Short mmCIF file of N, CA and C and ligand atoms in Angstrom, two decimals:
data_model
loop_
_atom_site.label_atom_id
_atom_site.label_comp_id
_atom_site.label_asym_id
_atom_site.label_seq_id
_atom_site.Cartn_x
_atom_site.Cartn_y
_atom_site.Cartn_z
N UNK A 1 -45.09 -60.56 -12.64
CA UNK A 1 -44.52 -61.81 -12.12
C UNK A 1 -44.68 -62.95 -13.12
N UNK A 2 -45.81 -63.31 -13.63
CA UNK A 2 -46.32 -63.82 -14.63
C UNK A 2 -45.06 -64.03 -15.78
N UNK A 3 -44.88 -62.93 -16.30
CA UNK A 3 -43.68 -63.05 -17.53
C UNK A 3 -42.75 -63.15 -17.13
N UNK A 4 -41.79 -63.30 -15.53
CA UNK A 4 -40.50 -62.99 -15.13
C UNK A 4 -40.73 -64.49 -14.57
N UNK A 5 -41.63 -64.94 -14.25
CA UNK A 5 -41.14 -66.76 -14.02
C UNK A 5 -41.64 -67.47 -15.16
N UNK A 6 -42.45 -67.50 -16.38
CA UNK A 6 -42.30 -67.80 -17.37
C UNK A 6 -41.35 -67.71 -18.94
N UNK A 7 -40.83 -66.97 -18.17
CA UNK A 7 -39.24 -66.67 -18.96
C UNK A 7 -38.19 -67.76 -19.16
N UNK A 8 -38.25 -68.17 -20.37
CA UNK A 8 -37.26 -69.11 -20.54
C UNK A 8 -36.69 -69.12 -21.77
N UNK A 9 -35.10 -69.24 -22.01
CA UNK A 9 -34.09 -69.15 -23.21
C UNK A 9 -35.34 -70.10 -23.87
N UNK A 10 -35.53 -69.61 -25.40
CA UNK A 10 -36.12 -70.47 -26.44
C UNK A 10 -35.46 -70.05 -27.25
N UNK A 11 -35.01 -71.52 -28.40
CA UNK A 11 -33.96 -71.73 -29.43
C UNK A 11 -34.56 -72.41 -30.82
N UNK A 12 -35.82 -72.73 -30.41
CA UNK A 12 -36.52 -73.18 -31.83
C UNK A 12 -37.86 -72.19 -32.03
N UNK A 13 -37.70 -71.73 -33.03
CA UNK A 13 -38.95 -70.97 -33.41
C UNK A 13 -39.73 -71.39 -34.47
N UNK A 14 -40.99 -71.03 -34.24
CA UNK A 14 -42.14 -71.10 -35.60
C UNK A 14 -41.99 -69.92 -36.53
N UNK A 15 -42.37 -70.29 -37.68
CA UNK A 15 -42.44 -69.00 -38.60
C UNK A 15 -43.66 -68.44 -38.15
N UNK A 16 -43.39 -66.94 -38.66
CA UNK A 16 -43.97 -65.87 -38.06
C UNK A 16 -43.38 -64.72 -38.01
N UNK A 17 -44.09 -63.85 -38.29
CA UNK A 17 -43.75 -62.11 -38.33
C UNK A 17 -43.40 -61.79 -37.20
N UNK A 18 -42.45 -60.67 -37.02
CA UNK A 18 -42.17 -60.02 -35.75
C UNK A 18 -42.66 -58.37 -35.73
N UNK A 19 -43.50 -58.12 -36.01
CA UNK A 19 -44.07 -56.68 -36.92
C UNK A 19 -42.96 -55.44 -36.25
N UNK A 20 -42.95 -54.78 -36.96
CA UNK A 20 -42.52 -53.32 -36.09
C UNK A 20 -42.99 -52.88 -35.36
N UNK A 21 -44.00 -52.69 -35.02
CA UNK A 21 -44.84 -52.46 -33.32
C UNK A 21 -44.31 -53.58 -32.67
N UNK A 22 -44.31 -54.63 -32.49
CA UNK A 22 -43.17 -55.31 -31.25
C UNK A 22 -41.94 -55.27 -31.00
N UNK A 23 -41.47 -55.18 -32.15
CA UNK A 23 -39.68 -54.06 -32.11
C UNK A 23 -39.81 -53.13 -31.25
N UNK A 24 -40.58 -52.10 -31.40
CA UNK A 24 -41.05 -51.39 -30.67
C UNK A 24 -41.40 -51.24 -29.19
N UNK A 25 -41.87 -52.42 -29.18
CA UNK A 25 -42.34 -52.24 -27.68
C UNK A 25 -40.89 -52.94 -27.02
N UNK A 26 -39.99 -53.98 -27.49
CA UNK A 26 -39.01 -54.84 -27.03
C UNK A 26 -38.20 -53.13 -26.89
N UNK A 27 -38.24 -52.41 -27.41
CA UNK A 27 -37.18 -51.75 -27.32
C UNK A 27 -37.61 -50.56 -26.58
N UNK A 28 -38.31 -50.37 -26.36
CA UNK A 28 -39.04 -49.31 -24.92
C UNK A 28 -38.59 -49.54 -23.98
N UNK A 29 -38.86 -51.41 -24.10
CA UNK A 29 -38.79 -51.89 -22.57
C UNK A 29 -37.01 -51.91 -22.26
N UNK A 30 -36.46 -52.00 -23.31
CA UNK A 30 -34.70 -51.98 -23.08
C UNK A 30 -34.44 -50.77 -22.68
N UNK A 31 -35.11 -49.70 -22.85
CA UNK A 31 -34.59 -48.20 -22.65
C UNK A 31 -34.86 -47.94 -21.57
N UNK A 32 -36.11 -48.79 -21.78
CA UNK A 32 -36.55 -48.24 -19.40
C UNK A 32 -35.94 -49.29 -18.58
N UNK A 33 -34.41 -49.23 -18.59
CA UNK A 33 -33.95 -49.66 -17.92
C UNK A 33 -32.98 -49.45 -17.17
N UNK A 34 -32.90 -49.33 -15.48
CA UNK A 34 -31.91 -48.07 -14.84
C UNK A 34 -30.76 -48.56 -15.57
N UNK A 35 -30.07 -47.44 -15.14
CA UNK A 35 -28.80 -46.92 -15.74
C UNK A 35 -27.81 -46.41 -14.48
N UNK A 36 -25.96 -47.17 -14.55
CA UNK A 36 -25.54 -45.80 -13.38
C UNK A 36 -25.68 -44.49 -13.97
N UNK A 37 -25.99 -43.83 -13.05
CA UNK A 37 -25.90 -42.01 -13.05
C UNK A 37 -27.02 -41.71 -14.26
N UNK A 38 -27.80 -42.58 -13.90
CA UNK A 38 -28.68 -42.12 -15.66
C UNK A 38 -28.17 -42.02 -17.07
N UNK A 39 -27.15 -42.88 -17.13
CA UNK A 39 -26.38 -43.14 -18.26
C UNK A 39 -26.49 -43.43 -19.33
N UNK A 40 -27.61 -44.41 -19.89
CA UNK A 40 -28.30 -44.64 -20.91
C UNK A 40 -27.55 -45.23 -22.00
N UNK A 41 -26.49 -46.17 -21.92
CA UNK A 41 -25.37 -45.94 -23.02
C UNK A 41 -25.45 -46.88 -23.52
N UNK A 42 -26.74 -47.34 -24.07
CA UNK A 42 -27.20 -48.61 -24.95
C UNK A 42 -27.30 -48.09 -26.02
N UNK A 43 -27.53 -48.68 -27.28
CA UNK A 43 -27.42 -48.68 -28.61
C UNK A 43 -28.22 -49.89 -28.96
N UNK A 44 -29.96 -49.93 -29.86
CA UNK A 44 -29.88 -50.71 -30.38
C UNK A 44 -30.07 -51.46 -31.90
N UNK A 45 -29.63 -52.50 -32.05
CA UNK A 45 -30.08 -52.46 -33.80
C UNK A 45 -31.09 -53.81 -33.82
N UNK A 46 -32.09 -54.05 -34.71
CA UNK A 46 -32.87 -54.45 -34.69
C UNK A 46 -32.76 -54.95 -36.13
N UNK A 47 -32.77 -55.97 -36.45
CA UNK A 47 -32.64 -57.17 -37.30
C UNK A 47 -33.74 -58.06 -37.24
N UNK A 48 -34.30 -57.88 -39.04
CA UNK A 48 -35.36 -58.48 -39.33
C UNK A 48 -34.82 -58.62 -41.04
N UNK A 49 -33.52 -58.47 -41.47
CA UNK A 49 -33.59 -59.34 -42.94
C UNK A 49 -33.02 -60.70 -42.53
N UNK A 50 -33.43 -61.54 -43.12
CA UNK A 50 -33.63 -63.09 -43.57
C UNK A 50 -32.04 -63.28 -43.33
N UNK A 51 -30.71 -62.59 -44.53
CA UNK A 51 -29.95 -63.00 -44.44
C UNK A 51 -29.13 -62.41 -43.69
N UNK A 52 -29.01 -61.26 -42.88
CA UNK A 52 -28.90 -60.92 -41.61
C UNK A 52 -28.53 -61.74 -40.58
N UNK A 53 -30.07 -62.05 -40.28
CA UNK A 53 -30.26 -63.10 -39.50
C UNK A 53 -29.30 -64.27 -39.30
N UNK A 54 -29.79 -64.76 -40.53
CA UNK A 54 -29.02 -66.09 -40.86
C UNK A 54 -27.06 -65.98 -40.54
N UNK A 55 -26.48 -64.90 -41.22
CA UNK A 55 -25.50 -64.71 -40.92
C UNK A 55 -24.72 -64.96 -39.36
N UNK A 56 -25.68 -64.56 -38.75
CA UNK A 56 -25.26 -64.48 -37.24
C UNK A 56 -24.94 -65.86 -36.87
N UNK A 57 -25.50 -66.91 -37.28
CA UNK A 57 -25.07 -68.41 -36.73
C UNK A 57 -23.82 -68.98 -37.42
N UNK A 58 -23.25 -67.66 -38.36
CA UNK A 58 -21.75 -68.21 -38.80
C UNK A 58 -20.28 -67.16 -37.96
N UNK A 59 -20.95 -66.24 -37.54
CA UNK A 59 -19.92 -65.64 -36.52
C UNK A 59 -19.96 -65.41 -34.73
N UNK A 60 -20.88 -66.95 -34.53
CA UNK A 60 -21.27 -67.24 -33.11
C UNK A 60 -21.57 -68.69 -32.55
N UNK A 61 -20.23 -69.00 -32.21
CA UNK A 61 -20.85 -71.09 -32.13
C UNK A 61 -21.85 -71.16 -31.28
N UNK A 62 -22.53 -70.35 -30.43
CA UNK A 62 -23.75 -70.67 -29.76
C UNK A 62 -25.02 -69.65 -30.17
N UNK A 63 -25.05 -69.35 -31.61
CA UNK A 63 -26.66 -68.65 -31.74
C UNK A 63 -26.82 -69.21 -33.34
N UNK A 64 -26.59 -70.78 -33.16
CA UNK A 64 -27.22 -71.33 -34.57
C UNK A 64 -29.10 -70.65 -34.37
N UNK A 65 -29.62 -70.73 -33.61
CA UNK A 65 -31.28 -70.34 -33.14
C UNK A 65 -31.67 -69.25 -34.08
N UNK A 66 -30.25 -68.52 -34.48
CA UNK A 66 -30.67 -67.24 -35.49
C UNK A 66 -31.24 -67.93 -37.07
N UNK A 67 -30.98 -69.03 -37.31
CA UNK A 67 -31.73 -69.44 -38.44
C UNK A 67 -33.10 -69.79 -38.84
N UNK A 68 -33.80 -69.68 -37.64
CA UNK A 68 -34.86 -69.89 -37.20
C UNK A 68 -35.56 -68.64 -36.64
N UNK A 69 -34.70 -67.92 -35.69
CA UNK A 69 -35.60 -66.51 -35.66
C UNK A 69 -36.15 -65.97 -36.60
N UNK A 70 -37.14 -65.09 -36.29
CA UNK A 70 -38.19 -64.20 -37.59
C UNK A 70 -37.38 -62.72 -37.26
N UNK A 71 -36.39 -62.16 -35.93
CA UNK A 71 -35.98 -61.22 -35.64
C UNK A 71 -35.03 -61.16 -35.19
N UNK A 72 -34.36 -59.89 -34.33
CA UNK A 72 -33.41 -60.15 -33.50
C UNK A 72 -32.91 -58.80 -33.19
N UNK A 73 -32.34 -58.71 -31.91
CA UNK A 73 -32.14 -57.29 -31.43
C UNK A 73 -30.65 -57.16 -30.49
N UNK A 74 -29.91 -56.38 -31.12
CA UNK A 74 -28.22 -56.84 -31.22
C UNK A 74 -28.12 -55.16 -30.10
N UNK A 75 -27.84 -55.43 -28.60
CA UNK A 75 -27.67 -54.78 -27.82
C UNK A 75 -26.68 -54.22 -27.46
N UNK A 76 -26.15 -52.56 -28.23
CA UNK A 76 -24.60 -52.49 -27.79
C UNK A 76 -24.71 -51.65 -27.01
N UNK A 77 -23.48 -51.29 -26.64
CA UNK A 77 -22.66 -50.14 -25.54
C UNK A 77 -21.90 -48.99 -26.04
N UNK A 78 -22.23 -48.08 -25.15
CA UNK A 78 -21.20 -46.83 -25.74
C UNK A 78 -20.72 -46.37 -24.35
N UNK A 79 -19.55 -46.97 -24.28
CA UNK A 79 -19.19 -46.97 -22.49
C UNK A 79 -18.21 -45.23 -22.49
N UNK A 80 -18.30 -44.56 -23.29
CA UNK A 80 -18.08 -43.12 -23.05
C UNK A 80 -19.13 -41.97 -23.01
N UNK A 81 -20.49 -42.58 -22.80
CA UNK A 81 -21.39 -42.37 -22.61
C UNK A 81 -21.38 -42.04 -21.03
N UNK A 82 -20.70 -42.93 -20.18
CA UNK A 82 -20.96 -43.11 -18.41
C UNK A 82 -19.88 -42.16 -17.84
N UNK A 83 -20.45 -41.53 -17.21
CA UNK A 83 -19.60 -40.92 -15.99
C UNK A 83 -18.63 -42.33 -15.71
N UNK A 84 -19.23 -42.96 -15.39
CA UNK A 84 -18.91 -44.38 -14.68
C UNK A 84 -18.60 -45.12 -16.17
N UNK A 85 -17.57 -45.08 -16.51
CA UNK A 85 -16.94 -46.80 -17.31
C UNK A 85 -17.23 -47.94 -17.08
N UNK A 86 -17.17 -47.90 -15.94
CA UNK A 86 -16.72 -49.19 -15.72
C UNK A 86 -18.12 -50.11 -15.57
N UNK A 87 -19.20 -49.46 -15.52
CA UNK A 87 -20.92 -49.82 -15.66
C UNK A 87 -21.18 -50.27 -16.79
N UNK A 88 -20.66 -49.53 -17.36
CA UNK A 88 -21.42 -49.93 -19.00
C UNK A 88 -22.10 -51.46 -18.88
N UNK A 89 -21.75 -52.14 -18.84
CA UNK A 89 -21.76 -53.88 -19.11
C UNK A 89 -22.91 -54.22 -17.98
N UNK A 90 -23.08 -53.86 -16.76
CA UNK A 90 -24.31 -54.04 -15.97
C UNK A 90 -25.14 -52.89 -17.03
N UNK A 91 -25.21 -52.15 -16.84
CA UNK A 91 -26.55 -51.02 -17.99
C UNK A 91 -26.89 -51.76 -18.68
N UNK A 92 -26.11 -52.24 -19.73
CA UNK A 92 -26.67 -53.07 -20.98
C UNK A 92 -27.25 -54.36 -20.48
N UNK A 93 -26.94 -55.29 -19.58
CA UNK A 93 -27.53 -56.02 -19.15
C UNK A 93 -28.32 -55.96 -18.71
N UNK A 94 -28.93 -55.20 -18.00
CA UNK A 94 -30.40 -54.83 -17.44
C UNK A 94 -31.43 -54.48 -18.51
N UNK A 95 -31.13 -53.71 -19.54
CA UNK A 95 -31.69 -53.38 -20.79
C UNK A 95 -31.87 -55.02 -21.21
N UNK A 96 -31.03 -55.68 -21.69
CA UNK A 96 -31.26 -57.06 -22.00
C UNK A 96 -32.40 -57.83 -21.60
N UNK A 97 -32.21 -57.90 -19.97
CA UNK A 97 -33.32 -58.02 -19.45
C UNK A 97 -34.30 -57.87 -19.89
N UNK A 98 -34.58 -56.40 -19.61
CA UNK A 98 -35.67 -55.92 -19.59
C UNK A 98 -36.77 -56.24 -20.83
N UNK A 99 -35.85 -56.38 -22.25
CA UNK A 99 -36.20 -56.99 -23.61
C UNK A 99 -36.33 -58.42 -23.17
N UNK A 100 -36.26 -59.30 -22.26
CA UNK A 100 -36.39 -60.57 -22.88
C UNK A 100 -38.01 -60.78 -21.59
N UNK A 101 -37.76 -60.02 -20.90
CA UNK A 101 -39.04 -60.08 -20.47
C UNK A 101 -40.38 -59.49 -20.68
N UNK A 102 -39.89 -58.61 -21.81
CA UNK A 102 -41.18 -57.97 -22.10
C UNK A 102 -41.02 -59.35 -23.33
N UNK A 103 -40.47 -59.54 -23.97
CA UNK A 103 -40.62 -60.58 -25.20
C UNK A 103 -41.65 -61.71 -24.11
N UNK A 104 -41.46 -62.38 -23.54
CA UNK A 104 -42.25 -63.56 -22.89
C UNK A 104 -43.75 -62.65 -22.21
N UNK A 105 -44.21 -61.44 -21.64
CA UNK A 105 -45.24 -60.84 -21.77
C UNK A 105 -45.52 -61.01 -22.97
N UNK A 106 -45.04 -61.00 -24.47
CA UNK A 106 -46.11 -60.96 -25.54
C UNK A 106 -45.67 -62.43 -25.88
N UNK A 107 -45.56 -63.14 -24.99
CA UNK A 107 -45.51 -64.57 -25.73
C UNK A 107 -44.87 -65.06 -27.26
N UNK A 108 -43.79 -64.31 -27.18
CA UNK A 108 -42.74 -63.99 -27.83
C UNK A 108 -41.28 -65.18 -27.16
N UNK A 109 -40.52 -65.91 -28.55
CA UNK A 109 -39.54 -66.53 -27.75
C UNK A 109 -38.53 -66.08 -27.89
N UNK A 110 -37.37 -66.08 -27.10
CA UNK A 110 -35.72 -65.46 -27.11
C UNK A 110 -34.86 -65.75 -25.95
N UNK A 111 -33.71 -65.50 -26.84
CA UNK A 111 -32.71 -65.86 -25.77
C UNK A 111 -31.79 -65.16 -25.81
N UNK A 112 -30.88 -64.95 -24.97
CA UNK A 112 -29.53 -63.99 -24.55
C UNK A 112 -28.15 -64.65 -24.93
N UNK A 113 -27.84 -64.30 -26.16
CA UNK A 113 -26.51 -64.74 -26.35
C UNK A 113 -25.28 -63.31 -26.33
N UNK A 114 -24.85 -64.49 -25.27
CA UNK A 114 -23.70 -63.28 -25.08
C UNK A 114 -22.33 -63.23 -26.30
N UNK A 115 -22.09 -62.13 -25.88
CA UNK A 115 -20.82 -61.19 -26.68
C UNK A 115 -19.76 -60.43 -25.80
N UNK A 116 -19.82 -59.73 -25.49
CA UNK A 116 -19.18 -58.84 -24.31
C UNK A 116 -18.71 -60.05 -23.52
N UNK A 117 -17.88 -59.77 -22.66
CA UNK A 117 -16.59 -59.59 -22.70
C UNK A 117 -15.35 -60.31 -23.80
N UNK A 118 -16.07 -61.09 -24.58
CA UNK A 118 -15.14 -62.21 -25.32
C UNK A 118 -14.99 -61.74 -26.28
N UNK A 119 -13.19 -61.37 -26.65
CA UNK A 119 -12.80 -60.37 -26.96
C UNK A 119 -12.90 -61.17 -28.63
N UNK A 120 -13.32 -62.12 -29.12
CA UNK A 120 -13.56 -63.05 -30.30
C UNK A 120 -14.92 -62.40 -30.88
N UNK A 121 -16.08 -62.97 -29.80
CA UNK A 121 -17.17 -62.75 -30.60
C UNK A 121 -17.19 -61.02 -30.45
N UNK A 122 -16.73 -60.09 -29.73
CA UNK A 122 -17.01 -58.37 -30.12
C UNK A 122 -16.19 -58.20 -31.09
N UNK A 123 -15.35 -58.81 -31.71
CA UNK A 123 -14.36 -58.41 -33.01
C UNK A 123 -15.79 -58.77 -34.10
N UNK A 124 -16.36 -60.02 -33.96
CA UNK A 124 -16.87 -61.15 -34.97
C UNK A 124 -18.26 -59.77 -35.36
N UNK A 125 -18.56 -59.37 -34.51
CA UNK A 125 -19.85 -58.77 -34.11
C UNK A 125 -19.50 -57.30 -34.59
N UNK A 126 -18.57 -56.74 -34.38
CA UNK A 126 -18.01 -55.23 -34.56
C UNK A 126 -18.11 -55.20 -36.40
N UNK A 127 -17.58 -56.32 -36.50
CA UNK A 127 -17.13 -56.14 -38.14
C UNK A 127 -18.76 -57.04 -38.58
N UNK A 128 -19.14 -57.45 -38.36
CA UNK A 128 -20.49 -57.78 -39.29
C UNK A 128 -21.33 -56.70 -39.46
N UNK A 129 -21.47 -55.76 -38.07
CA UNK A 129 -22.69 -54.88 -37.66
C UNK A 129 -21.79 -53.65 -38.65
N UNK A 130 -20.42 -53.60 -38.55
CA UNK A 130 -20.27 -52.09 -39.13
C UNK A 130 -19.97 -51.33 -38.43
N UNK A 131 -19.76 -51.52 -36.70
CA UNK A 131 -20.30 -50.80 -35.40
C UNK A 131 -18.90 -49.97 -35.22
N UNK A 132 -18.96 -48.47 -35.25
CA UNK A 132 -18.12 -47.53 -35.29
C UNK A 132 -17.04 -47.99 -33.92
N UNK A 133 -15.91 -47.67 -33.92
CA UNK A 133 -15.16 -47.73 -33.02
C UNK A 133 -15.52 -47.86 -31.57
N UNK A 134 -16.16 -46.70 -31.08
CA UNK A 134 -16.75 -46.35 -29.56
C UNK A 134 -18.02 -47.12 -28.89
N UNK A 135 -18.24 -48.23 -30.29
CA UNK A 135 -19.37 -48.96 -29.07
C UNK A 135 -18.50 -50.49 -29.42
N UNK A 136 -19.43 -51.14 -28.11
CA UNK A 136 -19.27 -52.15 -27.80
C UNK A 136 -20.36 -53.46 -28.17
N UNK A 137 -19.99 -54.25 -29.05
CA UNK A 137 -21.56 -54.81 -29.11
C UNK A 137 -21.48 -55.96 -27.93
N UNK A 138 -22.88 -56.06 -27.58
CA UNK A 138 -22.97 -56.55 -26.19
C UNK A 138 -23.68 -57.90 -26.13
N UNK A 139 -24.34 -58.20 -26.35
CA UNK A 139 -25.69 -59.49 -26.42
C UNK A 139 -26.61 -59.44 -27.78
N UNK A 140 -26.52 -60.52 -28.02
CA UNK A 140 -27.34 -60.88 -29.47
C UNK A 140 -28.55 -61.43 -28.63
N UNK A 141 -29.92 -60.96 -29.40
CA UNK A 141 -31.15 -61.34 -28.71
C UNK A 141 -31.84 -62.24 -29.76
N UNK A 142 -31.81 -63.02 -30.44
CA UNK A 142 -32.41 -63.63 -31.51
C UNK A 142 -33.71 -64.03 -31.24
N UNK A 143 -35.15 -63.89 -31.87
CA UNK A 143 -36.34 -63.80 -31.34
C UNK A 143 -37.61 -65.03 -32.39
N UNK A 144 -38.39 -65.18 -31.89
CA UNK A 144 -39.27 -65.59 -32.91
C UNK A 144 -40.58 -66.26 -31.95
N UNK A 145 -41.49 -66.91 -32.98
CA UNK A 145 -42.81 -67.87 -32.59
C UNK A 145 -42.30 -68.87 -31.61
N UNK A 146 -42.40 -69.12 -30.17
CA UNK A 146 -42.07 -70.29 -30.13
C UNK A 146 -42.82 -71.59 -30.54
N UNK A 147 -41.89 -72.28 -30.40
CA UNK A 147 -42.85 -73.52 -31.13
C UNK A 147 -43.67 -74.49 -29.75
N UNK A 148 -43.19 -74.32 -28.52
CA UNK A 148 -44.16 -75.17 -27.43
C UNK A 148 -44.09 -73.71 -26.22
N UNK A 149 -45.31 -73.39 -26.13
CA UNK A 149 -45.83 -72.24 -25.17
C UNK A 149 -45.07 -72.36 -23.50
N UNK A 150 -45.08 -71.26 -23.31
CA UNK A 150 -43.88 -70.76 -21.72
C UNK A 150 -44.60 -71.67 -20.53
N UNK A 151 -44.18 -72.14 -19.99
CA UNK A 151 -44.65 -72.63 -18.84
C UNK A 151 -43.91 -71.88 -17.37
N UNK A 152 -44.51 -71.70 -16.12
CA UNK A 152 -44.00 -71.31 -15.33
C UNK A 152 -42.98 -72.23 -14.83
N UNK A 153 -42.43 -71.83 -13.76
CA UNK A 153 -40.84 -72.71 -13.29
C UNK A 153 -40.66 -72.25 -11.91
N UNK A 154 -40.60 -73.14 -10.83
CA UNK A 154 -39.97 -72.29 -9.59
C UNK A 154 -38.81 -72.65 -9.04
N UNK A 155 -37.96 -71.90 -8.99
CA UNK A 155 -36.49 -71.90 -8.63
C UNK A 155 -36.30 -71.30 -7.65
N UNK A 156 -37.20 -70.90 -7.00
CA UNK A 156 -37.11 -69.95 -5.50
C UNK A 156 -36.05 -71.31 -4.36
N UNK A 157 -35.28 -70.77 -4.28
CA UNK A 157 -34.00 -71.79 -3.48
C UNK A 157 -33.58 -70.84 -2.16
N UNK A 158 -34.63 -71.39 -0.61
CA UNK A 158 -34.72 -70.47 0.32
C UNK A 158 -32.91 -70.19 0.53
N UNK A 159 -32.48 -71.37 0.34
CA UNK A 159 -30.89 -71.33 0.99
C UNK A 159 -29.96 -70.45 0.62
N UNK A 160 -30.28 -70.35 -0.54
CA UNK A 160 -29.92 -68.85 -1.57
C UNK A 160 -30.18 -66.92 -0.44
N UNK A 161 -31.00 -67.49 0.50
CA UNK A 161 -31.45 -66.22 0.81
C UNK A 161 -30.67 -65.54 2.54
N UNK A 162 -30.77 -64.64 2.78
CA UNK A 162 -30.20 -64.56 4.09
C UNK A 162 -30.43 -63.34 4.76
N UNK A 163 -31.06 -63.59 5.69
CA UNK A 163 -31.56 -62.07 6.13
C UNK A 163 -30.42 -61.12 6.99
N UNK A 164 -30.87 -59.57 7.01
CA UNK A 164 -29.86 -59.23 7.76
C UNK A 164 -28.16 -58.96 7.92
N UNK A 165 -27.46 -60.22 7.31
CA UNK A 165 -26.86 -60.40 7.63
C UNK A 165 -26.22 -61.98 7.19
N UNK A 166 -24.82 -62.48 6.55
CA UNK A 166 -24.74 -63.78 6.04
C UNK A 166 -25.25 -64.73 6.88
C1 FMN B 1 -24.44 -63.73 -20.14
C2 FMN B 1 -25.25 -64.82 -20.81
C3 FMN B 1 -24.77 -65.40 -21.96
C4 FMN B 1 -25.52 -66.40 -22.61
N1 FMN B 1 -25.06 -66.89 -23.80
C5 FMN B 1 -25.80 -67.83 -24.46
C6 FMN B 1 -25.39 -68.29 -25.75
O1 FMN B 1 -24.36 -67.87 -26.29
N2 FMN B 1 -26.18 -69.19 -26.40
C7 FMN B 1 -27.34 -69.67 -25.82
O2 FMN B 1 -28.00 -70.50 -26.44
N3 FMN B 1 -27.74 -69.26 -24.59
C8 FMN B 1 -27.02 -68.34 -23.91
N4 FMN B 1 -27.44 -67.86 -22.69
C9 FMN B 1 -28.70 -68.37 -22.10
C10 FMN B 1 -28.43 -69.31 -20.92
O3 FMN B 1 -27.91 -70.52 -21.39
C11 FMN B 1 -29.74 -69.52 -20.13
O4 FMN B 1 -30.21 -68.28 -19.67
C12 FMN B 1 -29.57 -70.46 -18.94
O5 FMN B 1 -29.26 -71.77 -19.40
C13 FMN B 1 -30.80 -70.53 -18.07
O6 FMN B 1 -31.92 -70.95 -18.81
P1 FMN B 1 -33.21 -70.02 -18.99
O7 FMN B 1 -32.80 -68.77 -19.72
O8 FMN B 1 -34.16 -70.85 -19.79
O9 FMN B 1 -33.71 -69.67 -17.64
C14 FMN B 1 -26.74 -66.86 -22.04
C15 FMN B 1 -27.21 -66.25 -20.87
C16 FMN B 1 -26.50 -65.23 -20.27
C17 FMN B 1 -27.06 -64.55 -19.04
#
């Protein structure tokens, strides 16, 4: 609970290493993440050169933050992977998830910039990454030190809720 209400988009980072054991663990936590039909049809790439990085804030008007990340973890789809097509895009999102909350467990900052469905940035993204025909790139995760520590937040909005029945 702890890391799932201290979770918050962070866009300025401190310098700082992102070692390969936390790649690691960010990307465990993306894999253990349900799937329809046990589908699994994520793909991910994991970005840690400098100019990499940097690149990404010239083929995305909302992830300048990549100039500042120390990392970043570029979440695609292989929607012929699913029994179900038409899932793909919830799967990968839950995987997303699942990476940005294990990132705030290690007190780690990031944010979810989307790609999918906008048929601009998956061209912008297809041709930077290289990404073979059959996937889809999905969410750019750009990562790093944050520079002012997570604070909790409560947004619990009873009116939002409804038992039973509307
Ligand atoms: C589908 C999706 C796309 C998003 N795209 C961007 C983006 O391109 N750039 C960005 O800075 N934040 C992006 N965000 C982050 C949202 O702005 C952020 O989650 C929202 O303002 C709530 O703030 P919080 O994450 O701190 O709770 C995106 C979030 C989602 C779920």
């Amino acid at each position: 609970m702890e890391a799932i209400l201290s979770r918050h988009s962070v866009r300025d980072f401190k310098d700082g290493e992102i070692t390969d054991g936390t790649l690691e663990k960010l990307l465990h936590a993306g894999m253990a993440a349900p799937s329809a039909m046990h589908s699994s049809p994520w793909h991910f790439i994991a970005v840690t050169e400098r100019g990499r990085l940097d690149g990404i804030a010239g083929i995305h008007p909302y992830a300048n933050m990549s100039l500042k990340a120390s990392a970043g973890i570029l979440v695609c789809g292989e929607p012929e992977r699913e029994a179900l097509e038409e899932f793909f895009d919830q799967n990968c999102a839950a995987a997303v998830e699942n990476i940005l909350i294990a990132a705030s467990d290690l007190k780690l900052g990031a944010v979810w910039v989307g790609i999918y469905p906008n048929g601009t940035h998956v061209e912008k993204f297809t041709k930077y990454f290289n990404l073979p025909k059959n996937i889809v790139p999905f969410a750019w995760i750009p990562m790093g030190q944050p520079r002012t520590p997570a604070k909790e937040d409560n947004r619990f909005d009873s009116s939002r809720v409804h038992f039973n029945s509307w």
